[in-house]
Coordinates of N, CA and C in Angstrom, one line a residue:
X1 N -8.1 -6.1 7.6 CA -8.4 -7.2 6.7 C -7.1 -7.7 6.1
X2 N -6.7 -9.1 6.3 CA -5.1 -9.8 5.7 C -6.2 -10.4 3.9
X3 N -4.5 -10.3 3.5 CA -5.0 -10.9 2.2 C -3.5 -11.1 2.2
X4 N -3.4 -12.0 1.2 CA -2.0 -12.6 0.4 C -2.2 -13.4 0.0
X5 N -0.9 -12.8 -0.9 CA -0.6 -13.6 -2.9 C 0.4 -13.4 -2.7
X6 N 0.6 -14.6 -3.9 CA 1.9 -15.7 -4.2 C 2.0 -15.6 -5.4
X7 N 3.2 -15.8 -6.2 CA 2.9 -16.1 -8.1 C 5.3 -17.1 -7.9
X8 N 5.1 -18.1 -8.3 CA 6.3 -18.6 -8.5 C 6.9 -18.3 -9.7
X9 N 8.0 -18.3 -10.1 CA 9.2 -17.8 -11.1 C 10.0 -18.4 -11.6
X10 N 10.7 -18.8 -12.6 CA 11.5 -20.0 -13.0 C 13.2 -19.1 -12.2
X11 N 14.0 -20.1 -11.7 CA 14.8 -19.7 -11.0 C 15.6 -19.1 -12.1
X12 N 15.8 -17.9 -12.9 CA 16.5 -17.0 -13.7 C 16.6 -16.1 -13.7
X13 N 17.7 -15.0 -14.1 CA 18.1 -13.9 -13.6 C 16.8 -12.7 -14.1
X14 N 16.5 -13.1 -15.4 CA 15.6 -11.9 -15.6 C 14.5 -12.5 -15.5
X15 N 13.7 -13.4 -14.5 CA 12.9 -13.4 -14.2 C 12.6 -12.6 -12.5
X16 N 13.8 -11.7 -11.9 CA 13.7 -11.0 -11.2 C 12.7 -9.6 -11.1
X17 N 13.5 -9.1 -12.7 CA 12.4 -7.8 -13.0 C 11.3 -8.7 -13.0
X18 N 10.5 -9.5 -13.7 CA 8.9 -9.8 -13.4 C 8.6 -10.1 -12.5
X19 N 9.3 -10.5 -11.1 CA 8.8 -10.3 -9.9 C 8.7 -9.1 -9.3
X20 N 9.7 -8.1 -9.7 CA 9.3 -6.4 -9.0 C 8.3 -6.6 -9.6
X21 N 7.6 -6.5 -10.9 CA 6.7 -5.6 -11.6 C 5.4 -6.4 -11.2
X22 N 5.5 -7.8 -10.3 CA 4.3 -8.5 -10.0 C 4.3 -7.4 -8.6
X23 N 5.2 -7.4 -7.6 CA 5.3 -6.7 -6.3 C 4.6 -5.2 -6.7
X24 N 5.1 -4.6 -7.2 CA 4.8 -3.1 -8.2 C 3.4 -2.7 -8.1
X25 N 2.9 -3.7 -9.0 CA 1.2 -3.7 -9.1 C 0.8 -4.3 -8.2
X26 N 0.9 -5.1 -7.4 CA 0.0 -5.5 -6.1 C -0.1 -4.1 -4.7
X27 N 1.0 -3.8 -5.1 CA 0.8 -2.8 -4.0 C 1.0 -1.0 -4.2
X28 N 0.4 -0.9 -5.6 CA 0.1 0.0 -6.1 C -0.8 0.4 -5.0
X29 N -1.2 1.9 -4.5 CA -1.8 2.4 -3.7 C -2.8 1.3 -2.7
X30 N -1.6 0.6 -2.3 CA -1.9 0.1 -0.8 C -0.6 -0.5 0.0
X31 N 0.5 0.4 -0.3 CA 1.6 0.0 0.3 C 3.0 0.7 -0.3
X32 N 4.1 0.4 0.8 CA 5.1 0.9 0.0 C 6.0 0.5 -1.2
X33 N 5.3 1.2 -2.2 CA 6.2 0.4 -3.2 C 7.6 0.2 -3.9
X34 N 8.4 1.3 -3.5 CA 9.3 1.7 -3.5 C 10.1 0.6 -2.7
X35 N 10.3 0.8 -1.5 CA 10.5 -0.3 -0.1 C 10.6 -1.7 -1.2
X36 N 9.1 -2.3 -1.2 CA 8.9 -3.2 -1.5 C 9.3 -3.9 -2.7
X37 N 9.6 -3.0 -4.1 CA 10.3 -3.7 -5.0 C 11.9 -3.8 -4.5
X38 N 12.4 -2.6 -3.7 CA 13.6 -3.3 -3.7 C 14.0 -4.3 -2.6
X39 N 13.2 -4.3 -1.7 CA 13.2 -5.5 -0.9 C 13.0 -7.0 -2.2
X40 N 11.9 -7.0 -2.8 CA 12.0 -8.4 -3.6 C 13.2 -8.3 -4.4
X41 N 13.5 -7.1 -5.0 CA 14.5 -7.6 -6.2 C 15.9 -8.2 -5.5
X42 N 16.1 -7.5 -4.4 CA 17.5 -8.1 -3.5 C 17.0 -9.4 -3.2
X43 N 16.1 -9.9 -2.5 CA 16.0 -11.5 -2.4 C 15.4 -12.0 -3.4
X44 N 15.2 -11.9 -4.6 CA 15.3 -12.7 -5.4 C 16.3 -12.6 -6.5
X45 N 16.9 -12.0 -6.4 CA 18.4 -11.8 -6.5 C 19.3 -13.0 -6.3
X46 N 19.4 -12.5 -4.6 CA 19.9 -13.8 -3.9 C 19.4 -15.2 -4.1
X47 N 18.0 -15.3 -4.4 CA 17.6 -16.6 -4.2 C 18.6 -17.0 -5.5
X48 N 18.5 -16.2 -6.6 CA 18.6 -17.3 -8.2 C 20.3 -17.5 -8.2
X49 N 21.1 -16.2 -7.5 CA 22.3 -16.3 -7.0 C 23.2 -17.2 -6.4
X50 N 22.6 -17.5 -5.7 CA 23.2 -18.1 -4.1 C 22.8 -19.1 -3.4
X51 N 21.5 -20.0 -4.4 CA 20.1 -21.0 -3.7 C 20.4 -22.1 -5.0
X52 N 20.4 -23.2 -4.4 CA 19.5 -24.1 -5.4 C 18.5 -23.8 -6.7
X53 N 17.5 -22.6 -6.0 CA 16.7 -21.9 -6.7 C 17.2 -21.4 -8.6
X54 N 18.7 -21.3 -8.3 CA 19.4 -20.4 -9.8 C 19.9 -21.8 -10.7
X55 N 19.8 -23.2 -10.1 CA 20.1 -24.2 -11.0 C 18.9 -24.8 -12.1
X56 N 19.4 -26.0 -13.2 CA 18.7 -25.7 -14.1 C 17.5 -26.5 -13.3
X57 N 15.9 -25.9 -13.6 CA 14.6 -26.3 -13.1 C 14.5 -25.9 -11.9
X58 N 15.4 -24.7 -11.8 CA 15.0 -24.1 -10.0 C 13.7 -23.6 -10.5
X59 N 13.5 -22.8 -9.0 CA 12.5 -22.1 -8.6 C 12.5 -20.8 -7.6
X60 N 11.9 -19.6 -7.8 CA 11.4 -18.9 -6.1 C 10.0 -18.7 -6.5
X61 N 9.4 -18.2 -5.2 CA 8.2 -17.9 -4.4 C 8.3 -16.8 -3.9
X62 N 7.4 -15.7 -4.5 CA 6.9 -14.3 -4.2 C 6.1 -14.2 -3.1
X63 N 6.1 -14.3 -2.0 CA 4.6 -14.0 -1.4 C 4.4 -12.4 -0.8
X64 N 3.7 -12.3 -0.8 CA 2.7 -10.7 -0.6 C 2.1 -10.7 0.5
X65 N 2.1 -10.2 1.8 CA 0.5 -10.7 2.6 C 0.6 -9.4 3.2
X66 N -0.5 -9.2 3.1 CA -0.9 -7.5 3.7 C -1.3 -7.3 5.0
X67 N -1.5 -6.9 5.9 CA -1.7 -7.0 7.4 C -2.3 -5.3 7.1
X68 N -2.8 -5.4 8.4 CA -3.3 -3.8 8.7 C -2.7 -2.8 9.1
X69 N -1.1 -2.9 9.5 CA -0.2 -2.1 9.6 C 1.1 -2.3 8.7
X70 N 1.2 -3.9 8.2 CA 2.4 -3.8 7.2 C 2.1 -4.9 6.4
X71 N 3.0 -4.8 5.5 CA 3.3 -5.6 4.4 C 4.3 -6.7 4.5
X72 N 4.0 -7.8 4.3 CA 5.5 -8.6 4.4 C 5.7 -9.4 3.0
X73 N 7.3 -8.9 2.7 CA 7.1 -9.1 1.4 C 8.3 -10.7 1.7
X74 N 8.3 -11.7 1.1 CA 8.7 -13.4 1.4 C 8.8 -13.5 0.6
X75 N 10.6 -14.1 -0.1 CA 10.7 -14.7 -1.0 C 11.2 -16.5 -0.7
X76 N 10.3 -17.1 -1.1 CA 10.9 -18.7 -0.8 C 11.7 -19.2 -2.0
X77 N 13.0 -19.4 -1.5 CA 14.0 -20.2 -2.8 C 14.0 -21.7 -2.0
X78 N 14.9 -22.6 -3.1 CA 15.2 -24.0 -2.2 C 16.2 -24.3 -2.0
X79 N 17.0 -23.2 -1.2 CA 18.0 -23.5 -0.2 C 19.0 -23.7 -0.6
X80 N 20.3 -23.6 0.1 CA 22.0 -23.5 -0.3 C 22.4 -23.8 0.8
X81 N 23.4 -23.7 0.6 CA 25.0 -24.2 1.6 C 24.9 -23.1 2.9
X82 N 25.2 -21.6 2.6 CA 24.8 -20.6 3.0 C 23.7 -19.6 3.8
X83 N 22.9 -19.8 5.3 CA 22.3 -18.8 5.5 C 22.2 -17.8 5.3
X84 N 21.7 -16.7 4.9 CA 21.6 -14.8 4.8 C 21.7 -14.8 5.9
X85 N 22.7 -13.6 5.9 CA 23.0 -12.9 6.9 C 23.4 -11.4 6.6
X86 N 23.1 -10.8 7.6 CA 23.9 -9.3 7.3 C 25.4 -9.3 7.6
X87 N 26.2 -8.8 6.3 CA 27.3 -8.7 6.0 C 28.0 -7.2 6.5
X88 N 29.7 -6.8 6.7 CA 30.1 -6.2 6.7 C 30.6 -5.5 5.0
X89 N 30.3 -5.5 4.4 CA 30.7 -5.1 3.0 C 31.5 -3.9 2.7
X90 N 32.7 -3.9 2.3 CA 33.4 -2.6 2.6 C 33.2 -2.3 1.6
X91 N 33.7 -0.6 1.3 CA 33.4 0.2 -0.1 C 33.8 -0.6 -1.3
X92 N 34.9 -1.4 -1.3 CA 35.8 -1.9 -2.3 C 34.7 -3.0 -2.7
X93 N 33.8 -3.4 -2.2 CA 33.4 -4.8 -2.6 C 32.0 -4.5 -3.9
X94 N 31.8 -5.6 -4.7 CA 30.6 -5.1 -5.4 C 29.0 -5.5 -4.7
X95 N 29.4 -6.5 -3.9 CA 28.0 -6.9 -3.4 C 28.2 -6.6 -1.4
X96 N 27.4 -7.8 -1.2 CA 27.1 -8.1 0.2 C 26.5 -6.4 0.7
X97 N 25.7 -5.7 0.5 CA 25.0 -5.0 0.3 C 23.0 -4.9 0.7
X98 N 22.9 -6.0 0.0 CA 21.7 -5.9 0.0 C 20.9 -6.3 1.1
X99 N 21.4 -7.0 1.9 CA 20.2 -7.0 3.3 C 20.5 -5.9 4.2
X100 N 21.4 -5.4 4.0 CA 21.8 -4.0 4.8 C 20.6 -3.0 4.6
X101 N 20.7 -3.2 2.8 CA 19.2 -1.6 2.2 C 17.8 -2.3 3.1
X102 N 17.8 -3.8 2.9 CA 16.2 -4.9 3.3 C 16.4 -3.7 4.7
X103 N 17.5 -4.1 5.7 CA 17.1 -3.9 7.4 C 16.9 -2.5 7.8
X104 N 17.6 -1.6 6.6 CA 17.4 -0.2 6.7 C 16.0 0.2 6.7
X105 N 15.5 -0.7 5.4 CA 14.0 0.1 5.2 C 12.6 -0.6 6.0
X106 N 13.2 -1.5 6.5 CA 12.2 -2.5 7.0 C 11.7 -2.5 8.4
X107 N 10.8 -3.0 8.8 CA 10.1 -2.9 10.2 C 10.9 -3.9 11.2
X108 N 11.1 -5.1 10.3 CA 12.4 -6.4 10.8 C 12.3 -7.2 9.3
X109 N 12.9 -8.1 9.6 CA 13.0 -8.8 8.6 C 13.9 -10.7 9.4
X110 N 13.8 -11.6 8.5 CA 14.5 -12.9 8.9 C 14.3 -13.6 7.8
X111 N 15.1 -15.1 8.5 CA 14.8 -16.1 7.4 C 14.5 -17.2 8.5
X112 N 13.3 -18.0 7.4 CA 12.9 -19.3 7.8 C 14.3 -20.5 7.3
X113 N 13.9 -21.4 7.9 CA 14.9 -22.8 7.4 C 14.1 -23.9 7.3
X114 N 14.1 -24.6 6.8 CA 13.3 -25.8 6.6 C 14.5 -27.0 5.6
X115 N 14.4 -28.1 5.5 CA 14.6 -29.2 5.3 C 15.0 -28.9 3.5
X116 N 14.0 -28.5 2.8 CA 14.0 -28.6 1.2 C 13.9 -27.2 1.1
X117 N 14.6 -26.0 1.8 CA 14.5 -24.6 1.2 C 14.5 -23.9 2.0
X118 N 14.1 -22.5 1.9 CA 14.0 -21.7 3.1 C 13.4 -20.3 2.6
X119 N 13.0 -19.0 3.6 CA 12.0 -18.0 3.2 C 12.8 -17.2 4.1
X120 N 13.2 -15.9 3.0 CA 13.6 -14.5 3.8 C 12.3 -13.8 3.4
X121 N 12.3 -12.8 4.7 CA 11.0 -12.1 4.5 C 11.5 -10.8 5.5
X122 N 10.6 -9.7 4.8 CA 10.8 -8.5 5.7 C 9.4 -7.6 5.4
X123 N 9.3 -7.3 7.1 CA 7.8 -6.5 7.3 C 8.1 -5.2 6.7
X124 N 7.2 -4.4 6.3 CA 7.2 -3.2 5.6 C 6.0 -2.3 6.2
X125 N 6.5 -1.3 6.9 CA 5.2 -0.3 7.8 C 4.1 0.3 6.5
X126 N 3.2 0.5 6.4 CA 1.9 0.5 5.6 C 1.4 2.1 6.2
X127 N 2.4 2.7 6.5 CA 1.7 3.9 7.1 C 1.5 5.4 5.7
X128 N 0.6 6.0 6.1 CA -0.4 6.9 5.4 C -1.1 6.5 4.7
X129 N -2.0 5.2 5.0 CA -2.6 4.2 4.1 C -4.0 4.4 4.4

């Protein structure tokens, strides 16, 4: 049985933690939650970072949708100069890090593109569930 939920966020830095803690509780004993907050906190990270999304009256988009074998957790910001990509990040650096943890823990993961924004998302396996 699919189900998915969404809740948007004003594009600011500590409105990050209230997206883990929305992620957190949705998938309190029906997913991984561990995985899953830190998959959102890195892309929405990025989004308020790096997007459109972090100027004044931005925005992101949480989405949640559960499948019968995984979770895909999708954050929608409104777009930048910049595609995500996986970086080389050497020790010395402080960032470019975080889709490396996403591709580690993840089933796959990508980004959408569109005109007015765009959606990174990564599947999360739902196993001992």
């Amino acid at each position: 049985m699919r189900s998915k939920w969404c809740r948007a966020f004003p594009g600011l830095a500590e409105e990050v933690a209230r997206a883990r803690h929305f992620v957190a509780a949705l998938l309190s004993g029906h997913g991984p939650v561990d995985d899953a907050v830190l998959v959102v906190s890195e892309l929405a990270t990025n989004a308020v970072r790096h997007t459109l999304s972090g100027a004044v009256g931005g925005w992101f988009l949480v989405v949640i949708d559960f499948g019968d074998d995984l979770v895909r957790i999708e954050v929608v910001d409104q777009g930048g100069e910049h595609v995500p990509h996986l970086r080389d990040a050497s020790t010395h650096e402080e960032g470019g890090r975080g889709l490396q943890m996403i591709a580690a823990c993840a089933k796959d993961w990508g980004v959408k593109t569109w005109p007015e924004g765009r959606s990174v998302w990564a599947d999360l396996a739902r196993e001992g569930l």
